[in-house]
Amino acid sequence: MAVLLQIRDAVKSFGDQKLLDEASATIYDGVKVGFVGRNGAGKSTLLKALLAEEELDSGEIIRNPKLRVGYLRQHDPFLPGENALQFLMRDSGQPDWKCGEVAGEFEIKGAYLEGPISALSGGWQTRVKLAALLLHEPNLLLLDEPTNFLDLRTQILLEHFLKHFEEACLIVSHDRAFLGATCTQTLDLTRGKLTLYPGPIEDYLQYRDDRREHDERANAAVVAKQKQLQKFIDKNKARASTATRAKSKEKQLEKLQTVDIAADEPTPNMRAPIVTPRQGPAVRCMELAIGYGDYAVAKGINLEIDHGQRAAIVGDNGQGKTTLLRTIVDSLPPVSGEVRWGYGCEIGVYAQHVYSSLPPDQTVLEYLDRVAKPGTTTQEVLAGAGALLFRGGHVKKKVSVLSGGERARLCMAGLLLGTYNVLILDEPGNHLDVETVESLTSALLNYKGTVIFTSHDRHFMKNVATSVIEVRDGSARNYGGDYDAYVYAVNKEIEQGERELAAARKKLAGPPVEKLGKVAKPAVVKDERALRKEMTNLERTIAKLDQQKKDLNAQLLQSTDPKKALKLHEELTTVTEQLSNSEDRWCEIQADLEGWDV
């Protein structure tokens, strides 16, 4: 296995903070590595050093002469008025058919391929950038938080791409589900040191906890032994008869050393508002149409969310998830229909843009004191600030000097200091590191109020959601299954699309051709009549399965019973797979028959 990159004794400091402290690691050909560490640990700095965009203070990075790095660019590399196909051809120098073929792997087709890139959402533009990476044929991909702002479908498409990508990857991400699905090794950056673990993220986290527990037990045993030896020495060193033994014990004591265990880094400790549990509907949407002006993004929405539910709103980017949330909280007027809240609902909102609209001249303490519920003492405000890691002098910092992650934490602290019995959270995990998201998860699980939220973090969604609302194809409905069932369904849709693409390519390729241009005869000549008979039977089967699929879809849309909906979903999955297999076989027979007609 060839070495692609070697980091040797890397040192890098910014002011008094040492990000890399004689850090070393080796990246091998064909290995996918998940790169983890706390916010501000220095992961992005190391990536810049690997790309030769940042110089180390000391140490070296040794690159294989055959190294070809592909880096997922965060800025927009597109020209004004350019479409995706034009960009891919310009960026890669590849012909249009090759660019279209690679774009198809990310479902970039039709208007998405040939329409202006400026009209595409951020998630679709990321798909275009990924297709561009693949066209350059790199043997090492560097991806820095690739799942940020990507919807579930695009995340899964990226996972499928990485699973089939045979070259090496180094992926920075806080998304444990994504890293677990794509990476076989884990690189950790903590206190300037790099640790490369030969296993996936969950195994590494377990190893880290087990190792710490082992070291703590070993240290406790060493300390106990030290005390025992010291007691013997103190008692016997003055006696002539036992002085020699005491001297021996002193030598033993000198050899006993404890293992250095780094102190835990501070972690957030969020506490949700204490509210009285309520019964019945919290909010109803009746014949609701959402959108902008007279344009409806989705319509005919009839939803009911009960008190105590934690409802996750899911769907592809651009389908209207945030528009639905904004309409529910009345920050956006409905196109038509009505949103009706239950009696006594106090609504707290965390929106994607909130952290950027904080008053810049206020300090952390001044802001929290202003937004806290009436009667909150200064001590309670300080406790709320401390729970989100604003401690000591940090509470006197102006909002204007806070980082994006600190502003997000400040908004969350203000929200949790209120008395809200309904929380509306739009992408709460953005700009929060994994430890802060874990703390938020625990707080919401203990919360007795109602939560309506969107998120691209699958680990967070899976643990928090008790119900799922899907926004899709111009409407919104209660999804029959849980979040795992929804992820499974999206995965199957993508797999079906990949099978259809493979079948279409096979059909376009036609039968194998000999050097003289004639059709190669099969090794075993099939009976044409038998094939045509099989084809006729397949057409009947396809028609039958297609009708079954339509009927099951209709039943699933009308179902309100979760158990029945899950059963219908399983039946639909089976029928869809049978239909796909039948269509693939039909394409194979068609190709054979066309080959004979040449």
XYZ file of C-alpha atoms in Angstrom:
598
model
C 0.000 0.000 0.000
C 1.632 3.239 -1.174
C 2.039 6.282 1.080
C 0.289 9.352 -0.374
C 0.972 11.851 2.397
C 3.178 11.851 5.470
C 2.948 14.478 8.216
C 6.099 14.577 10.346
C 6.464 16.533 13.619
C 4.204 19.349 12.364
C 4.112 22.491 14.541
C 1.753 25.417 13.945
C 0.758 28.218 16.319
C -1.525 31.232 16.179
C -0.547 33.644 18.925
C -0.469 31.730 22.215
C -2.523 28.830 20.820
C -0.551 25.834 19.550
C -2.780 24.047 17.012
C -0.190 21.448 15.961
C 2.373 20.230 18.484
C 4.832 17.854 16.773
C 1.868 16.114 15.130
C 2.512 13.117 12.886
C 0.330 10.878 10.709
C 0.429 8.913 7.433
C -2.300 8.691 4.756
C -2.174 5.596 2.535
C -3.482 4.995 -0.968
C -7.101 3.811 -1.160
C -7.922 4.427 2.540
C -10.873 6.630 3.610
C -10.120 8.542 6.810
C -12.584 10.530 8.932
C -10.888 13.590 10.478
C -12.399 14.656 13.827
C -11.716 17.132 16.624
C -13.317 19.975 18.536
C -14.150 23.308 16.873
C -10.981 25.395 16.748
C -8.687 22.381 17.203
C -6.892 23.141 13.913
C -8.413 20.691 11.401
C -8.972 23.291 8.675
C -5.487 24.718 9.292
C -3.957 21.289 8.726
C -5.977 20.856 5.519
C -4.602 24.181 4.265
C -1.094 22.980 5.074
C -1.715 19.771 3.119
C -2.852 21.907 0.173
C 0.301 24.075 0.523
C -1.881 27.106 1.273
C -0.479 27.444 4.819
C 3.111 27.061 6.010
C 4.065 25.080 9.104
C 6.210 26.695 11.792
C 8.319 23.533 11.736
C 8.062 19.907 10.656
C 7.310 18.712 7.161
C 4.654 17.262 4.863
C 5.990 14.675 2.420
C 3.888 14.169 -0.725
C 4.013 11.216 -3.099
C 5.178 12.415 -6.572
C 2.050 10.792 -8.058
C -0.316 12.535 -5.615
C -3.356 14.165 -7.280
C -5.446 16.063 -4.726
C -9.112 16.883 -5.244
C -10.411 19.543 -2.848
C -14.118 20.337 -2.414
C -14.167 24.092 -2.843
C -16.379 26.095 -0.499
C -16.416 29.183 -2.739
C -18.354 29.322 -6.003
C -16.063 28.585 -8.987
C -18.840 29.304 -11.521
C -18.981 32.018 -14.189
C -22.040 34.296 -14.581
C -24.729 32.689 -16.748
C -22.875 29.371 -16.885
C -24.800 26.095 -16.739
C -23.573 22.927 -15.034
C -22.518 21.189 -18.244
C -20.537 24.227 -19.432
C -18.804 24.494 -16.048
C -17.891 20.801 -15.968
C -16.459 20.953 -19.503
C -14.510 24.153 -18.747
C -13.227 22.951 -15.391
C -12.194 19.449 -16.456
C -11.463 19.770 -20.180
C -13.542 16.613 -20.729
C -16.070 16.232 -23.609
C -19.790 16.850 -23.048
C -20.748 13.142 -23.070
C -18.223 12.339 -20.335
C -19.329 15.311 -18.218
C -22.983 14.344 -18.657
C -22.237 10.744 -17.683
C -20.483 11.729 -14.432
C -23.132 14.366 -13.652
C -25.774 11.627 -13.965
C -24.206 9.825 -10.999
C -25.344 12.776 -8.876
C -28.766 12.958 -10.597
C -27.763 16.183 -12.386
C -29.917 15.905 -15.494
C -32.211 17.955 -17.711
C -32.744 21.507 -16.461
C -30.331 20.909 -13.566
C -27.566 20.153 -16.087
C -28.438 22.631 -18.814
C -30.076 25.461 -16.834
C -28.137 28.297 -15.154
C -26.153 27.245 -12.083
C -27.222 30.448 -10.310
C -30.769 29.024 -10.181
C -29.625 25.900 -8.307
C -29.770 25.567 -4.506
C -26.572 25.240 -2.473
C -27.051 21.471 -2.271
C -27.333 21.086 -6.051
C -24.313 23.342 -6.581
C -22.367 21.050 -4.218
C -23.370 18.099 -6.425
C -21.926 19.941 -9.437
C -18.655 20.568 -7.554
C -18.449 16.875 -6.619
C -18.959 15.855 -10.248
C -16.150 18.238 -11.201
C -13.867 16.580 -8.625
C -14.526 13.143 -10.077
C -13.737 14.326 -13.616
C -10.212 15.307 -12.501
C -9.540 11.703 -11.400
C -7.811 12.526 -8.060
C -6.225 9.819 -5.910
C -6.852 11.791 -2.684
C -10.024 13.726 -1.900
C -9.944 16.400 0.823
C -13.469 17.237 2.002
C -14.037 19.895 4.684
C -17.521 19.550 6.281
C -19.046 18.293 2.989
C -22.514 17.642 4.481
C -23.115 21.210 5.724
C -26.438 22.439 4.299
C -26.890 19.257 2.204
C -30.317 17.629 2.308
C -30.645 13.939 3.105
C -30.874 12.844 -0.536
C -27.665 14.669 -1.477
C -25.890 13.328 1.627
C -26.805 9.763 0.632
C -25.750 10.393 -2.976
C -22.400 11.622 -1.644
C -22.133 8.498 0.539
C -22.799 6.242 -2.470
C -20.203 8.146 -4.481
C -17.563 7.767 -1.753
C -18.316 4.070 -1.228
C -17.643 3.391 -4.911
C -14.676 5.788 -5.078
C -11.612 3.540 -5.007
C -9.059 6.203 -4.087
C -8.144 7.768 -0.717
C -10.193 10.364 1.168
C -9.608 12.634 4.158
C -12.969 13.916 5.373
C -13.458 16.571 8.070
C -16.943 16.255 9.547
C -18.940 16.443 12.782
C -21.599 14.156 11.255
C -21.020 10.774 12.920
C -23.566 8.990 10.729
C -21.860 10.222 7.560
C -18.361 9.306 8.776
C -19.562 5.880 9.909
C -21.016 5.188 6.460
C -17.977 6.309 4.458
C -14.716 6.005 6.438
C -12.783 2.944 7.586
C -10.201 4.838 9.670
C -10.326 7.804 12.058
C -7.826 10.643 12.518
C -8.241 12.676 15.703
C -6.675 16.066 16.430
C -6.692 16.874 20.141
C -4.422 19.365 21.915
C -2.107 19.541 18.925
C -1.544 15.788 18.643
C -2.728 13.525 15.816
C -3.983 10.004 16.555
C -4.709 7.682 13.613
C -7.018 4.825 14.647
C -7.418 1.857 12.230
C -11.197 1.686 12.568
C -14.427 3.704 12.022
C -15.585 6.617 14.183
C -17.834 4.693 16.613
C -15.084 2.138 17.287
C -12.604 4.957 17.864
C -14.884 6.778 20.318
C -15.390 3.533 22.233
C -11.630 2.875 22.183
C -10.941 6.392 23.459
C -13.398 6.000 26.341
C -12.102 2.505 27.187
C -8.505 3.724 27.076
C -9.247 6.617 29.404
C -11.092 4.330 31.816
C -8.175 1.862 31.742
C -5.636 4.627 32.430
C -7.736 5.983 35.317
C -7.914 2.511 36.909
C -4.178 1.979 36.386
C -3.395 5.360 37.952
C -5.597 4.573 40.954
C -3.698 1.300 41.477
C -0.332 3.097 41.146
C -1.338 5.808 43.639
C -2.480 3.146 46.131
C 0.828 1.304 45.755
C 2.771 4.563 46.142
C 0.991 5.310 49.406
C 1.678 1.792 50.668
C 5.401 2.015 49.828
C 5.739 5.511 51.274
C 4.123 4.368 54.504
C 6.609 1.471 54.766
C 9.562 3.752 54.006
C 8.525 6.363 56.590
C 8.125 3.669 59.230
C 11.336 1.718 58.579
C 14.034 3.998 57.138
C 15.208 5.159 60.575
C 15.696 1.654 61.948
C 19.068 0.008 61.315
C 17.497 -3.432 61.004
C 15.042 -2.386 58.300
C 16.890 0.491 56.572
C 18.110 -1.730 53.746
C 14.559 -2.864 52.976
C 13.337 0.730 53.144
C 16.047 1.725 50.650
C 14.819 -1.040 48.304
C 11.251 0.217 48.633
C 12.407 3.748 47.751
C 13.820 2.425 44.464
C 10.494 0.701 43.743
C 8.654 3.948 44.516
C 10.822 5.902 42.082
C 9.902 3.498 39.277
C 6.155 3.840 39.835
C 4.735 6.515 37.545
C 1.144 7.472 36.700
C -0.051 7.972 33.131
C -0.785 11.551 32.092
C -4.503 11.916 31.374
C -5.476 15.187 29.752
C -8.200 17.052 31.583
C -11.567 16.986 29.870
C -12.217 19.961 27.625
C -15.228 21.988 28.751
C -18.485 20.760 27.227
C -21.889 22.473 27.082
C -24.544 21.403 29.561
C -27.845 22.641 28.147
C -31.078 22.568 30.116
C -34.408 23.024 28.370
C -37.090 25.345 29.821
C -39.121 23.706 32.580
C -42.735 23.700 31.383
C -45.991 22.018 32.364
C -46.949 19.161 29.995
C -50.097 19.871 27.967
C -52.578 17.698 26.064
C -54.264 18.002 22.657
C -53.196 19.733 19.445
C -50.464 22.370 19.676
C -50.937 23.598 16.091
C -53.214 22.862 13.117
C -52.619 23.690 9.438
C -55.856 23.731 7.440
C -55.811 23.792 3.632
C -52.587 25.733 3.954
C -50.643 26.997 0.945
C -47.124 28.315 1.610
C -44.898 30.440 -0.591
C -44.046 33.996 -1.539
C -46.629 36.474 -2.775
C -49.036 34.578 -5.035
C -46.541 31.792 -5.743
C -47.227 28.610 -3.747
C -44.261 26.353 -3.005
C -46.642 23.798 -1.480
C -50.402 23.724 -0.971
C -53.276 21.636 0.317
C -51.447 21.115 3.627
C -53.540 19.648 6.425
C -51.412 18.875 9.479
C -51.915 18.509 13.206
C -49.045 18.425 15.718
C -49.902 17.478 19.308
C -48.396 18.898 22.474
C -45.328 16.947 23.534
C -44.393 15.798 20.038
C -40.976 16.410 18.528
C -41.878 16.736 14.861
C -39.056 16.630 12.305
C -39.766 18.369 8.981
C -37.902 16.569 6.201
C -37.531 16.849 2.435
C -35.093 17.838 -0.289
C -33.632 21.351 -0.382
C -35.949 23.756 -2.172
C -39.112 21.778 -1.372
C -40.244 24.264 1.318
C -39.148 23.033 4.777
C -37.997 26.446 6.013
C -40.917 28.136 4.232
C -43.316 25.878 6.185
C -41.599 26.708 9.487
C -41.663 30.452 8.754
C -45.351 30.262 7.852
C -46.195 28.315 11.018
C -44.588 30.997 13.225
C -46.168 33.816 11.170
C -42.913 35.357 9.985
C -44.204 34.641 6.468
C -47.895 35.080 5.585
C -49.646 32.037 4.065
C -50.608 32.171 0.399
C -53.952 30.757 1.501
C -55.414 28.610 4.271
C -54.911 28.935 7.993
C -52.475 28.117 10.819
C -54.143 27.852 14.221
C -52.201 27.531 17.487
C -53.617 25.973 20.633
C -54.465 28.019 23.736
C -51.512 29.013 25.926
C -48.728 28.259 23.452
C -45.553 30.271 24.078
C -43.344 29.975 21.002
C -39.569 30.306 20.924
C -37.797 30.396 17.542
C -34.243 29.532 16.499
C -33.816 30.364 12.801
C -30.839 29.892 10.470
C -30.287 33.649 10.225
C -30.835 34.551 13.896
C -27.196 34.343 14.994
C -26.211 36.880 12.331
C -28.772 39.472 13.504
C -27.708 39.777 17.162
C -27.085 43.322 18.477
C -23.322 43.780 17.898
C -22.761 46.360 20.668
C -24.245 44.272 23.491
C -22.168 41.947 25.647
C -23.066 38.294 26.148
C -24.415 39.070 29.615
C -26.408 42.098 28.432
C -28.044 40.110 25.626
C -28.994 37.168 27.836
C -30.301 39.486 30.575
C -32.521 41.199 27.975
C -34.030 38.014 26.477
C -34.402 36.007 29.723
C -37.860 35.614 31.260
C -38.901 38.395 33.679
C -37.665 37.802 37.205
C -34.563 35.830 36.165
C -31.718 36.647 38.555
C -28.225 37.590 37.409
C -26.967 34.344 38.937
C -29.454 32.349 36.816
C -28.394 34.252 33.685
C -24.724 33.539 34.460
C -25.560 29.867 35.006
C -27.325 29.763 31.622
C -24.340 31.450 29.975
C -21.929 29.042 31.682
C -23.917 26.044 30.471
C -23.094 27.197 26.918
C -19.411 27.789 27.806
C -19.612 31.571 28.324
C -17.691 31.723 31.594
C -15.570 34.251 33.436
C -14.497 37.087 31.167
C -16.323 35.596 28.184
C -19.670 37.016 29.415
C -18.235 40.521 28.904
C -17.306 39.903 25.252
C -19.172 41.978 22.683
C -21.364 40.125 20.185
C -19.366 41.762 17.379
C -16.217 39.754 18.264
C -17.931 36.365 18.668
C -17.353 33.588 16.117
C -20.233 31.992 14.207
C -20.261 29.030 16.601
C -20.248 31.334 19.664
C -23.143 33.387 18.279
C -25.118 30.210 17.616
C -24.496 29.087 21.206
C -25.524 32.522 22.498
C -28.839 32.356 20.603
C -29.455 28.875 22.014
C -28.657 30.063 25.555
C -31.166 32.902 25.190
C -33.843 30.534 23.917
C -33.353 28.099 26.804
C -33.565 30.862 29.409
C -37.170 31.560 28.368
C -40.468 29.932 29.394
C -41.378 28.652 25.922
C -43.503 25.506 25.775
C -43.068 25.306 21.979
C -39.632 25.424 20.336
C -39.244 26.010 16.575
C -35.703 25.084 15.512
C -34.472 25.610 11.947
C -31.149 23.813 11.471
C -30.035 24.136 15.127
C -26.896 22.046 14.530
C -25.321 24.404 11.987
C -22.203 26.077 13.452
C -22.374 23.858 16.565
C -19.749 21.181 17.155
C -20.691 17.585 17.933
C -20.415 17.996 21.720
C -22.812 20.981 21.694
C -25.272 19.104 19.463
C -25.120 16.113 21.848
C -25.925 18.433 24.753
C -28.851 19.946 22.819
C -30.127 16.438 22.064
C -30.141 15.527 25.761
C -31.915 18.778 26.651
C -34.674 18.207 24.080
C -35.199 14.605 25.195
C -35.896 15.909 28.726
C -38.091 18.787 27.492
C -41.828 18.430 28.268
C -42.942 20.898 25.606
C -43.380 20.639 21.828
C -40.532 20.783 19.308
C -40.903 21.394 15.558
C -37.558 21.345 13.773
C -35.488 20.777 10.662
C -31.939 19.448 10.565
C -29.475 17.834 8.162
C -27.784 15.938 11.011
C -29.090 12.355 10.814
C -27.733 11.374 14.232
C -29.613 14.325 15.784
C -32.813 13.646 13.799
C -32.863 9.959 14.670
C -32.463 10.591 18.396
C -34.841 13.548 18.749
C -37.764 13.028 16.322
C -40.940 11.295 17.521
C -42.814 12.051 14.286
C -41.862 12.978 10.718
C -43.490 15.482 8.340
C -42.355 15.221 4.710
C -42.445 18.246 2.361
C -42.394 16.927 -1.183
C -43.900 17.451 -4.633
C -45.777 20.603 -3.669
C -47.391 19.351 -0.464
C -46.642 18.271 3.109
C -47.939 15.235 4.999
C -47.354 13.178 8.103
C -44.940 10.407 7.144
C -46.185 7.025 8.321
C -42.881 5.630 9.609
C -40.132 6.907 11.886
C -36.989 8.710 10.741
C -35.120 5.451 10.109
C -37.929 4.353 7.766
C -37.708 7.685 5.914
C -33.923 7.357 5.469
C -34.415 3.793 4.228
C -37.022 4.943 1.683
C -34.768 7.717 0.310
C -31.894 5.250 0.078
C -34.018 2.807 -1.933
C -35.150 5.574 -4.308
C -31.526 6.491 -4.973
C -30.541 2.846 -5.478
C -33.426 2.403 -7.917
C -32.278 5.476 -9.846
C -28.758 4.041 -9.989
C -30.111 0.740 -11.354
C -32.131 2.571 -13.991
C -29.046 4.577 -14.999
C -26.989 1.391 -15.280
C -29.701 -0.268 -17.382
C -29.917 2.773 -19.659
C -26.143 2.776 -20.147
C -26.200 -0.924 -20.941
C -28.936 -0.401 -23.497
C -27.103 2.510 -25.115
C -23.892 0.493 -25.264
C -25.655 -2.262 -27.243
C -24.209 -5.711 -27.865
C -20.414 -6.257 -27.954
C -18.746 -5.364 -31.268
C -15.883 -7.216 -32.978
C -12.891 -5.389 -34.426
C -14.427 -5.448 -37.933
C -17.584 -3.774 -36.659
C -19.789 -6.875 -36.768
C -21.928 -7.961 -33.865
C -20.249 -10.655 -31.823
C -22.315 -13.822 -31.655
C -23.158 -15.066 -28.151
C -21.286 -18.144 -26.985
C -24.664 -19.857 -26.504
C -27.288 -18.939 -29.115
C -30.618 -18.243 -27.463
C -33.929 -19.087 -29.009
C -35.435 -15.845 -30.288
C -39.006 -17.118 -29.912
C -38.403 -17.954 -26.221
C -36.968 -14.499 -25.606
C -39.936 -12.770 -27.237
C -42.311 -14.883 -25.151
C -40.410 -13.958 -21.969
C -40.529 -10.317 -23.037
C -44.330 -10.442 -23.457
C -44.726 -12.011 -20.009
C -42.430 -9.353 -18.539
C -44.525 -6.552 -20.036
C -47.612 -7.989 -18.313
C -45.698 -8.315 -15.037
C -44.373 -4.738 -15.287
C -47.875 -3.371 -15.883
C -49.208 -5.333 -12.894
C -46.380 -4.264 -10.573
C -46.686 -0.646 -11.699
C -50.386 -0.647 -10.756
C -49.577 -2.258 -7.395
C -46.995 0.448 -6.765
C -49.547 3.210 -7.511
C -52.143 1.574 -5.226
C -49.665 1.183 -2.354
C -48.511 4.795 -2.726
C -52.127 5.971 -2.530
C -52.768 3.848 0.599
C -49.581 5.124 2.211
C -50.597 8.738 1.638
C -53.980 8.156 3.327
C -52.689 6.031 6.209
C -52.618 7.574 9.708
C -51.696 4.403 11.603
C -47.857 4.190 11.984
C -47.762 0.373 12.130
C -49.958 0.005 9.053
C -47.947 2.678 7.233
C -44.675 0.888 7.978
C -46.134 -2.385 6.657
C -47.345 -0.594 3.513
C -43.912 0.965 3.106
C -42.245 -2.471 3.307
C -44.659 -3.851 0.696
C -43.998 -0.814 -1.512
C -40.234 -1.372 -1.219
C -40.607 -5.020 -2.269
C -42.859 -4.176 -5.231
C -40.531 -1.360 -6.334
C -37.547 -3.709 -6.303
C -39.457 -6.384 -8.252
C -40.524 -3.755 -10.780
C -36.942 -2.515 -11.176
C -35.624 -6.065 -11.676
C -38.319 -6.804 -14.280
C -37.522 -3.589 -16.158
C -33.785 -4.407 -16.089
C -34.475 -7.863 -17.530
C -36.726 -6.366 -20.231
C -33.848 -4.038 -21.236
C -31.449 -6.985 -21.422
C -33.780 -8.961 -23.713
C -34.393 -5.892 -25.874
C -30.618 -5.449 -26.278
C -30.218 -9.111 -27.267
C -33.005 -8.927 -29.848
C -31.664 -5.667 -31.310
C -28.233 -7.308 -31.601
C -29.694 -10.110 -33.702
C -31.459 -7.636 -35.972
C -28.165 -5.982 -37.015
